[in-house]
Short mmCIF file of N, CA and C in Angstrom, two decimals:
data_model
loop_
_atom_site.label_atom_id
_atom_site.label_comp_id
_atom_site.label_asym_id
_atom_site.label_seq_id
_atom_site.Cartn_x
_atom_site.Cartn_y
_atom_site.Cartn_z
N HIS A 1 13.74 25.53 0.78
CA HIS A 1 14.51 23.39 0.63
C HIS A 1 14.16 23.09 -0.77
N ALA A 2 13.40 23.54 -1.35
CA ALA A 2 13.31 23.05 -3.07
C ALA A 2 13.86 23.26 -3.68
N LYS A 3 14.86 24.01 -3.77
CA LYS A 3 16.30 24.76 -4.11
C LYS A 3 16.99 24.24 -4.03
N GLU A 4 17.05 23.61 -2.91
CA GLU A 4 18.92 22.95 -2.85
C GLU A 4 18.48 21.34 -2.99
N LEU A 5 16.85 20.78 -3.11
CA LEU A 5 17.03 19.56 -3.22
C LEU A 5 17.47 19.20 -4.55
N ALA A 6 16.75 20.13 -5.47
CA ALA A 6 17.47 20.60 -7.50
C ALA A 6 18.33 20.66 -7.65
N ASN A 7 19.42 21.32 -6.62
CA ASN A 7 20.91 21.69 -6.79
C ASN A 7 21.40 20.16 -6.64
N GLN A 8 20.82 19.57 -5.39
CA GLN A 8 21.42 18.39 -5.52
C GLN A 8 21.20 17.56 -6.67
N ASN A 9 19.80 16.98 -7.18
CA ASN A 9 19.59 15.80 -7.64
C ASN A 9 20.41 16.81 -9.09
N CYS A 10 20.33 17.72 -9.22
CA CYS A 10 21.89 18.27 -11.02
C CYS A 10 23.09 17.74 -10.13
N GLN A 11 23.23 17.88 -9.33
CA GLN A 11 24.73 17.43 -9.21
C GLN A 11 24.62 15.93 -9.40
N LYS A 12 23.92 15.08 -8.61
CA LYS A 12 24.15 14.46 -8.89
C LYS A 12 24.19 13.63 -9.91
N THR A 13 23.00 14.53 -11.47
CA THR A 13 23.33 13.79 -12.47
C THR A 13 24.68 14.71 -13.64
N GLY A 14 25.11 15.47 -13.07
CA GLY A 14 25.84 16.56 -13.58
C GLY A 14 25.17 17.41 -14.77
N GLN A 15 24.05 17.79 -14.13
CA GLN A 15 23.46 18.65 -15.29
C GLN A 15 23.17 20.05 -15.06
N PRO A 16 23.19 20.83 -15.42
CA PRO A 16 23.74 22.61 -14.42
C PRO A 16 22.43 22.30 -13.98
N PHE A 17 22.91 23.81 -12.28
CA PHE A 17 21.86 24.12 -11.87
C PHE A 17 20.94 25.84 -12.27
N ASP A 18 20.12 25.91 -13.80
CA ASP A 18 19.62 26.68 -14.22
C ASP A 18 17.98 26.82 -14.47
N PHE A 19 17.32 26.91 -13.14
CA PHE A 19 16.16 26.75 -12.95
C PHE A 19 15.28 29.02 -12.90
N ASP A 20 13.77 28.14 -13.05
CA ASP A 20 13.64 30.20 -12.16
C ASP A 20 12.30 29.62 -11.21
N LEU A 21 12.15 28.12 -11.44
CA LEU A 21 11.47 28.33 -10.77
C LEU A 21 11.71 26.92 -9.36
N ALA A 22 11.09 26.99 -8.56
CA ALA A 22 11.14 25.51 -7.39
C ALA A 22 10.36 25.61 -7.08
N ILE A 23 9.62 24.01 -7.49
CA ILE A 23 7.96 24.10 -6.34
C ILE A 23 7.75 22.92 -5.57
N ALA A 24 7.49 23.17 -4.84
CA ALA A 24 7.75 21.87 -3.82
C ALA A 24 6.03 21.61 -3.40
N ILE A 25 5.64 20.08 -3.39
CA ILE A 25 4.41 19.65 -3.23
C ILE A 25 4.16 18.93 -2.29
N GLU A 26 3.34 19.18 -1.03
CA GLU A 26 2.73 18.07 -0.29
C GLU A 26 1.63 17.48 0.31
N ASN A 27 1.65 16.94 0.28
CA ASN A 27 0.32 15.63 0.11
C ASN A 27 -0.14 15.37 1.94
N GLY A 28 -1.56 15.56 1.76
CA GLY A 28 -1.62 14.76 3.93
C GLY A 28 -3.33 14.65 3.54
N ILE A 29 -3.29 14.28 5.03
CA ILE A 29 -4.47 14.08 4.95
C ILE A 29 -4.90 15.45 6.39
N VAL A 30 -5.73 16.74 6.52
CA VAL A 30 -5.61 17.84 7.55
C VAL A 30 -6.98 16.87 8.11
N GLU A 31 -6.79 17.48 9.34
CA GLU A 31 -7.93 17.36 10.63
C GLU A 31 -8.00 17.96 10.80
N PHE A 32 -9.84 18.79 11.28
CA PHE A 32 -9.83 19.45 12.05
C PHE A 32 -11.93 20.07 12.92
N GLU A 33 -12.12 20.48 13.17
CA GLU A 33 -13.33 21.07 13.96
C GLU A 33 -14.38 21.16 13.64
N THR A 34 -15.20 20.98 12.99
CA THR A 34 -16.40 21.84 11.99
C THR A 34 -17.50 21.45 12.85
N ALA A 35 -19.04 22.19 12.93
CA ALA A 35 -19.80 22.41 12.84
C ALA A 35 -21.24 20.86 11.95
N LEU A 36 -19.99 20.65 11.28
CA LEU A 36 -20.90 20.06 10.42
C LEU A 36 -21.69 18.45 10.64
N PRO A 37 -22.33 18.02 10.11
CA PRO A 37 -23.80 16.81 10.91
C PRO A 37 -22.24 15.52 10.88
N HIS A 38 -22.49 14.33 11.18
CA HIS A 38 -21.29 13.89 11.05
C HIS A 38 -21.48 12.18 9.97
N ASN A 39 -23.28 12.49 9.54
CA ASN A 39 -23.38 11.84 8.02
C ASN A 39 -21.97 12.80 7.14
N VAL A 40 -22.12 14.05 7.24
CA VAL A 40 -21.26 14.67 6.08
C VAL A 40 -19.98 14.44 6.66
N THR A 41 -19.93 14.22 7.91
CA THR A 41 -18.05 14.61 7.74
C THR A 41 -17.20 13.18 8.00
N GLY A 42 -18.02 11.88 8.36
CA GLY A 42 -17.65 10.66 8.69
C GLY A 42 -17.68 9.58 9.87
N SER A 43 -17.75 11.00 10.82
CA SER A 43 -16.80 10.68 12.06
C SER A 43 -17.94 11.13 12.50
N ASN A 44 -18.17 10.65 13.63
CA ASN A 44 -19.01 10.70 15.71
C ASN A 44 -18.61 12.18 16.15
N SER A 45 -17.46 12.84 15.63
CA SER A 45 -17.13 13.87 16.80
C SER A 45 -17.18 14.95 15.83
N SER A 46 -17.10 15.67 16.40
CA SER A 46 -16.72 17.32 15.14
C SER A 46 -15.89 17.40 14.17
N THR A 47 -15.70 16.34 14.51
CA THR A 47 -14.37 16.18 14.12
C THR A 47 -13.92 16.22 12.53
N ALA A 48 -13.27 16.44 11.29
CA ALA A 48 -13.11 16.46 10.45
C ALA A 48 -11.99 16.50 8.96
N TYR A 49 -12.32 15.64 8.42
CA TYR A 49 -10.88 15.21 7.76
C TYR A 49 -11.17 14.71 5.66
N LEU A 50 -9.50 15.90 5.14
CA LEU A 50 -10.41 16.15 4.50
C LEU A 50 -8.54 15.61 3.88
N ASP A 51 -8.17 15.65 2.17
CA ASP A 51 -7.29 15.14 1.66
C ASP A 51 -5.96 16.60 1.03
N ILE A 52 -5.87 16.68 0.76
CA ILE A 52 -4.95 18.53 0.61
C ILE A 52 -3.26 18.17 0.12
N ALA A 53 -3.38 18.94 -1.20
CA ALA A 53 -1.82 19.49 -0.59
C ALA A 53 -1.84 20.83 -0.91
N PHE A 54 -0.39 20.73 -0.58
CA PHE A 54 -0.10 22.38 -0.27
C PHE A 54 1.22 22.01 -1.10
N VAL A 55 1.05 23.31 -2.19
CA VAL A 55 1.74 23.96 -3.27
C VAL A 55 2.40 24.85 -2.68
N LEU A 56 3.90 25.07 -2.86
CA LEU A 56 5.02 26.44 -3.07
C LEU A 56 6.22 26.28 -3.75
N ILE A 57 6.05 27.37 -4.20
CA ILE A 57 6.31 28.11 -5.23
C ILE A 57 7.75 29.08 -5.44
N GLU A 58 9.21 28.46 -5.25
CA GLU A 58 9.80 30.16 -4.66
C GLU A 58 10.55 30.11 -6.52
N ASN A 59 10.31 31.24 -6.98
CA ASN A 59 10.68 32.39 -7.57
C ASN A 59 12.87 32.26 -7.77
N LEU A 60 13.09 31.68 -7.91
CA LEU A 60 14.82 31.95 -8.16
C LEU A 60 15.44 33.44 -8.51
N ARG A 61 14.75 33.51 -9.45
CA ARG A 61 14.86 34.36 -10.29
C ARG A 61 14.15 36.32 -9.47
N ASP A 62 13.37 36.09 -8.66
CA ASP A 62 13.08 37.59 -8.32
C ASP A 62 13.10 36.92 -7.14
N THR A 63 14.08 38.83 -6.24
CA THR A 63 14.36 38.33 -5.13
C THR A 63 13.19 39.81 -4.29
N ASN A 64 13.52 39.78 -3.13
CA ASN A 64 12.88 40.60 -1.93
C ASN A 64 13.76 41.58 -1.63
N PRO A 65 13.36 43.27 -1.60
CA PRO A 65 14.36 43.33 -0.90
C PRO A 65 14.63 43.21 -0.76
N ASP A 66 14.99 42.41 1.00
CA ASP A 66 15.78 41.54 1.63
C ASP A 66 16.93 40.14 1.15
N GLY A 67 16.82 39.74 0.22
CA GLY A 67 17.94 39.49 -0.99
C GLY A 67 17.00 38.06 -0.50
N SER A 68 15.53 37.86 -0.05
CA SER A 68 15.23 36.18 -0.53
C SER A 68 14.06 36.26 -1.73
N HIS A 69 13.72 34.46 -1.21
CA HIS A 69 13.20 34.58 -3.33
C HIS A 69 11.24 34.89 -3.21
N ARG A 70 11.08 35.53 -3.74
CA ARG A 70 9.98 35.88 -3.65
C ARG A 70 9.47 34.16 -3.76
N ILE A 71 8.51 33.90 -2.76
CA ILE A 71 7.64 32.26 -2.81
C ILE A 71 6.15 33.05 -2.98
N ALA A 72 5.50 31.30 -3.75
CA ALA A 72 3.59 31.92 -3.17
C ALA A 72 3.45 29.98 -2.98
N PHE A 73 2.17 30.66 -2.54
CA PHE A 73 1.69 29.31 -2.07
C PHE A 73 0.43 28.82 -1.85
N SER A 74 -0.31 28.12 -2.19
CA SER A 74 -1.83 27.71 -2.54
C SER A 74 -2.26 26.40 -2.23
N THR A 75 -3.07 26.07 -2.12
CA THR A 75 -3.77 24.76 -1.73
C THR A 75 -4.25 24.11 -3.18
N SER A 76 -4.76 22.84 -3.03
CA SER A 76 -5.31 21.86 -3.97
C SER A 76 -7.01 22.13 -3.07
N THR A 77 -7.44 21.59 -4.10
CA THR A 77 -9.38 21.71 -3.57
C THR A 77 -9.29 19.95 -2.49
N GLY A 78 -9.78 20.78 -1.17
CA GLY A 78 -9.37 18.94 -0.07
C GLY A 78 -10.61 18.45 -0.30
N LEU A 79 -9.97 17.25 -0.08
CA LEU A 79 -11.67 16.17 -1.11
C LEU A 79 -12.24 15.52 0.43
N PRO A 80 -13.18 15.17 1.48
CA PRO A 80 -13.82 14.81 2.15
C PRO A 80 -13.21 13.68 2.65
N VAL A 81 -12.85 12.85 3.77
CA VAL A 81 -12.22 11.74 3.41
C VAL A 81 -12.73 11.30 4.87
N ASN A 82 -14.06 9.54 5.00
CA ASN A 82 -13.87 9.27 5.80
C ASN A 82 -13.44 8.66 6.69
N LYS A 83 -13.71 9.33 8.38
CA LYS A 83 -12.17 8.79 9.75
C LYS A 83 -12.36 7.04 9.88
N GLU A 84 -13.01 6.18 9.08
CA GLU A 84 -13.10 4.54 9.18
C GLU A 84 -11.67 4.23 8.59
N LEU A 85 -11.40 4.77 6.81
CA LEU A 85 -10.67 4.86 5.49
C LEU A 85 -9.82 4.99 6.46
N ILE A 86 -9.58 6.29 7.42
CA ILE A 86 -7.91 6.65 8.16
C ILE A 86 -7.79 5.83 9.24
N ASP A 87 -8.56 5.02 10.23
CA ASP A 87 -8.27 5.06 11.06
C ASP A 87 -7.87 3.36 10.36
N GLU A 88 -8.38 2.42 9.52
CA GLU A 88 -8.09 1.61 8.62
C GLU A 88 -6.55 1.60 8.69
N THR A 89 -6.63 2.14 7.53
CA THR A 89 -5.56 2.58 6.81
C THR A 89 -3.53 2.95 8.04
N LYS A 90 -4.33 3.86 8.88
CA LYS A 90 -3.36 3.88 10.05
C LYS A 90 -2.79 3.01 11.09
N MET A 91 -3.51 1.82 10.52
CA MET A 91 -3.48 0.64 11.48
C MET A 91 -2.20 -0.32 10.37
N VAL A 92 -2.34 -0.47 9.39
CA VAL A 92 -1.70 -1.16 8.36
C VAL A 92 -0.80 -0.12 8.23
N GLY A 93 -0.68 1.22 8.47
CA GLY A 93 0.66 2.20 8.38
C GLY A 93 0.90 2.28 7.22
N PHE A 94 0.29 4.49 7.50
CA PHE A 94 0.68 4.58 7.02
C PHE A 94 1.89 4.19 5.55
N ASP A 95 3.17 4.22 6.36
CA ASP A 95 4.36 4.20 5.47
C ASP A 95 4.12 3.10 4.77
N LYS A 96 3.09 1.64 4.75
CA LYS A 96 2.53 0.37 3.86
C LYS A 96 1.79 1.04 2.92
N GLN A 97 1.56 1.70 2.99
CA GLN A 97 -0.74 1.52 1.84
C GLN A 97 -1.14 3.22 3.02
N HIS A 98 -1.73 3.82 1.91
CA HIS A 98 -2.45 5.02 1.65
C HIS A 98 -3.42 5.31 1.77
N VAL A 99 -4.51 5.36 1.72
CA VAL A 99 -6.01 5.61 1.62
C VAL A 99 -6.50 5.19 1.30
N GLY A 100 -6.57 5.57 -0.49
CA GLY A 100 -6.14 5.41 -1.37
C GLY A 100 -6.97 3.66 -1.89
N THR A 101 -5.37 3.44 -1.37
CA THR A 101 -5.47 1.78 -0.95
C THR A 101 -6.29 1.27 -0.17
N THR A 102 -6.65 1.70 0.55
CA THR A 102 -8.13 1.33 1.37
C THR A 102 -8.85 1.21 1.07
N LEU A 103 -9.08 2.22 0.65
CA LEU A 103 -10.71 2.98 -0.26
C LEU A 103 -11.51 1.12 -1.63
N ALA A 104 -9.59 2.04 -1.97
CA ALA A 104 -9.95 0.77 -3.29
C ALA A 104 -10.32 -0.77 -3.85
N LYS A 105 -9.29 -1.84 -2.03
CA LYS A 105 -9.97 -2.83 -0.93
C LYS A 105 -11.32 -2.94 -0.72
N ARG A 106 -12.31 -1.46 -0.55
CA ARG A 106 -13.64 -1.58 -0.12
C ARG A 106 -14.73 -1.39 -1.66
N ILE A 107 -13.67 -0.44 -2.48
CA ILE A 107 -15.26 -0.49 -4.01
C ILE A 107 -14.70 -2.18 -4.57
N ALA A 108 -15.75 -2.22 -4.97
CA ALA A 108 -15.85 -2.96 -5.97
C ALA A 108 -16.13 -2.55 -7.33
N ASN A 109 -14.92 -2.64 -8.03
CA ASN A 109 -15.72 -1.73 -9.08
C ASN A 109 -13.24 -1.61 -9.80
N PRO A 110 -13.20 -2.08 -11.09
CA PRO A 110 -12.80 -1.75 -11.00
C PRO A 110 -11.73 -1.72 -12.30
N ASN A 111 -12.50 -0.81 -12.07
CA ASN A 111 -12.22 0.48 -12.55
C ASN A 111 -10.47 2.19 -11.71
N PHE A 112 -11.29 1.21 -10.77
CA PHE A 112 -10.82 2.17 -9.21
C PHE A 112 -9.79 2.75 -9.48
N ASN A 113 -9.09 3.56 -9.25
CA ASN A 113 -7.66 3.38 -9.37
C ASN A 113 -6.81 4.15 -7.88
N PRO A 114 -6.82 3.47 -7.21
CA PRO A 114 -5.96 3.64 -5.82
C PRO A 114 -5.01 4.81 -6.15
N ASN A 115 -4.26 4.91 -6.88
CA ASN A 115 -3.69 5.98 -6.98
C ASN A 115 -4.04 7.42 -7.36
N ASP A 116 -5.45 7.30 -7.47
CA ASP A 116 -6.77 8.13 -8.30
C ASP A 116 -7.64 8.79 -7.30
N PRO A 117 -7.87 8.42 -5.61
CA PRO A 117 -9.30 8.75 -5.62
C PRO A 117 -10.06 8.83 -6.18
N HIS A 118 -9.40 10.74 -6.34
CA HIS A 118 -10.29 12.19 -6.03
C HIS A 118 -11.22 12.00 -7.50
N LEU A 119 -10.63 10.83 -9.05
CA LEU A 119 -12.02 10.36 -9.24
C LEU A 119 -12.48 10.37 -9.76
N THR A 120 -12.53 8.82 -8.60
CA THR A 120 -13.48 8.30 -8.12
C THR A 120 -14.69 9.23 -7.08
N MET A 121 -14.11 9.50 -6.43
CA MET A 121 -14.62 10.22 -5.38
C MET A 121 -15.37 11.59 -5.76
N THR A 122 -14.87 12.37 -7.14
CA THR A 122 -15.69 12.62 -7.59
C THR A 122 -16.55 13.03 -8.41
N GLY A 123 -17.02 11.87 -9.01
CA GLY A 123 -18.09 11.01 -9.89
C GLY A 123 -17.31 11.36 -11.22
N ASN A 124 -16.30 11.65 -11.64
CA ASN A 124 -15.41 11.47 -12.30
C ASN A 124 -14.95 12.49 -13.06
N ASN A 125 -14.69 13.96 -12.15
CA ASN A 125 -15.37 15.42 -12.47
C ASN A 125 -14.01 15.94 -12.02
N LEU A 126 -13.61 15.27 -11.33
CA LEU A 126 -11.80 15.80 -10.95
C LEU A 126 -11.20 14.50 -10.58
N SER A 127 -9.52 15.35 -11.48
CA SER A 127 -8.68 13.97 -10.82
C SER A 127 -7.94 14.39 -10.00
N ARG A 128 -6.71 13.69 -9.48
CA ARG A 128 -5.37 14.48 -8.59
C ARG A 128 -5.24 15.55 -9.49
N VAL A 129 -4.51 14.78 -10.83
CA VAL A 129 -3.77 15.93 -11.20
C VAL A 129 -4.07 17.16 -12.20
N GLU A 130 -5.24 17.34 -11.80
CA GLU A 130 -5.75 18.82 -12.04
C GLU A 130 -6.26 19.29 -10.78
N MET A 131 -6.73 18.57 -9.57
CA MET A 131 -6.63 18.73 -7.99
C MET A 131 -5.20 20.01 -8.12
N MET A 132 -4.54 19.04 -8.47
CA MET A 132 -2.48 19.69 -8.31
C MET A 132 -2.52 20.57 -9.29
N ARG A 133 -2.85 20.21 -10.52
CA ARG A 133 -2.47 21.72 -11.74
C ARG A 133 -3.88 22.88 -10.91
N GLN A 134 -4.58 22.58 -10.63
CA GLN A 134 -5.24 24.33 -10.28
C GLN A 134 -4.95 24.64 -8.82
N ALA A 135 -4.06 23.92 -8.37
CA ALA A 135 -3.02 25.03 -6.98
C ALA A 135 -1.78 25.75 -7.74
N ILE A 136 -0.83 24.74 -8.31
CA ILE A 136 -0.22 24.99 -9.08
C ILE A 136 -0.04 26.44 -9.58
N VAL A 137 -1.22 26.98 -10.26
CA VAL A 137 -1.86 27.96 -11.26
C VAL A 137 -2.46 28.44 -10.09
N CYS A 138 -3.12 28.95 -8.96
CA CYS A 138 -3.05 29.52 -8.02
C CYS A 138 -2.04 30.24 -7.36
N ALA A 139 -0.65 29.26 -7.14
CA ALA A 139 -0.08 29.40 -6.89
C ALA A 139 1.06 30.49 -7.13
N TYR A 140 1.04 30.05 -8.85
CA TYR A 140 2.24 30.62 -9.40
C TYR A 140 1.96 31.95 -9.59
N GLY A 141 0.46 31.82 -10.24
CA GLY A 141 -0.29 33.30 -10.91
C GLY A 141 -0.35 34.89 -9.51
N GLN A 142 -0.06 33.93 -8.52
CA GLN A 142 0.51 34.41 -6.81
C GLN A 142 1.50 35.33 -7.63
N LEU A 143 2.67 34.57 -8.17
CA LEU A 143 3.87 34.89 -8.56
C LEU A 143 4.16 36.19 -8.93
N LEU A 144 3.34 35.59 -10.25
CA LEU A 144 3.50 36.32 -11.32
C LEU A 144 1.97 38.39 -11.10
N SER A 145 1.17 38.05 -9.94
CA SER A 145 0.71 39.07 -9.79
C SER A 145 1.03 39.75 -8.91
N ALA A 146 2.50 39.65 -8.12
CA ALA A 146 3.14 40.35 -7.58
C ALA A 146 4.26 40.61 -7.91
N ALA A 147 4.67 40.65 -9.16
CA ALA A 147 6.29 41.33 -10.11
C ALA A 147 5.34 42.46 -10.93
N VAL A 148 3.38 41.71 -11.49
CA VAL A 148 3.19 43.15 -11.79
C VAL A 148 2.97 44.40 -11.06
N ASN A 149 2.60 43.41 -10.07
CA ASN A 149 2.11 44.67 -8.77
C ASN A 149 3.67 45.58 -8.69
N ARG A 150 4.77 45.22 -8.57
CA ARG A 150 5.55 45.90 -8.70
C ARG A 150 6.05 46.30 -9.26
N MET A 151 6.01 46.61 -10.67
CA MET A 151 5.78 47.63 -12.09
C MET A 151 5.03 48.64 -12.24
N GLN A 152 3.64 48.65 -11.78
CA GLN A 152 3.55 49.16 -11.65
C GLN A 152 3.56 50.77 -10.85
#
């Protein structure tokens, strides 16, 4: 779908469609079962929540034997999110507010960026951009590895 969206954008702007890669990124909160204690998961059950991004890269210049484009995917580092933040955001509506904004309202820190809660939540060690960059590099590396493996 990334290729079709890129093609549509090119048609709207009048630019030629000439790309090597199409990259799609979708971010969200993933719910999963865990044996971790509730003081770690932020939930009174065995359910935990991670804020995570999924990255898919399609190589538009390299095809499989069946004619399809080579695709690789990866995820960003998952950052645990407290269930209370999710529930509070859900009450407002995910279409109106995201968890970072809910967290910003709770934190009395003027340096907190609701668009990059990752930075504050990791003690200023890992930004959202860096997490995305790592996931993109990981997926792209898989495409490079596939190309190298075919040459051997």
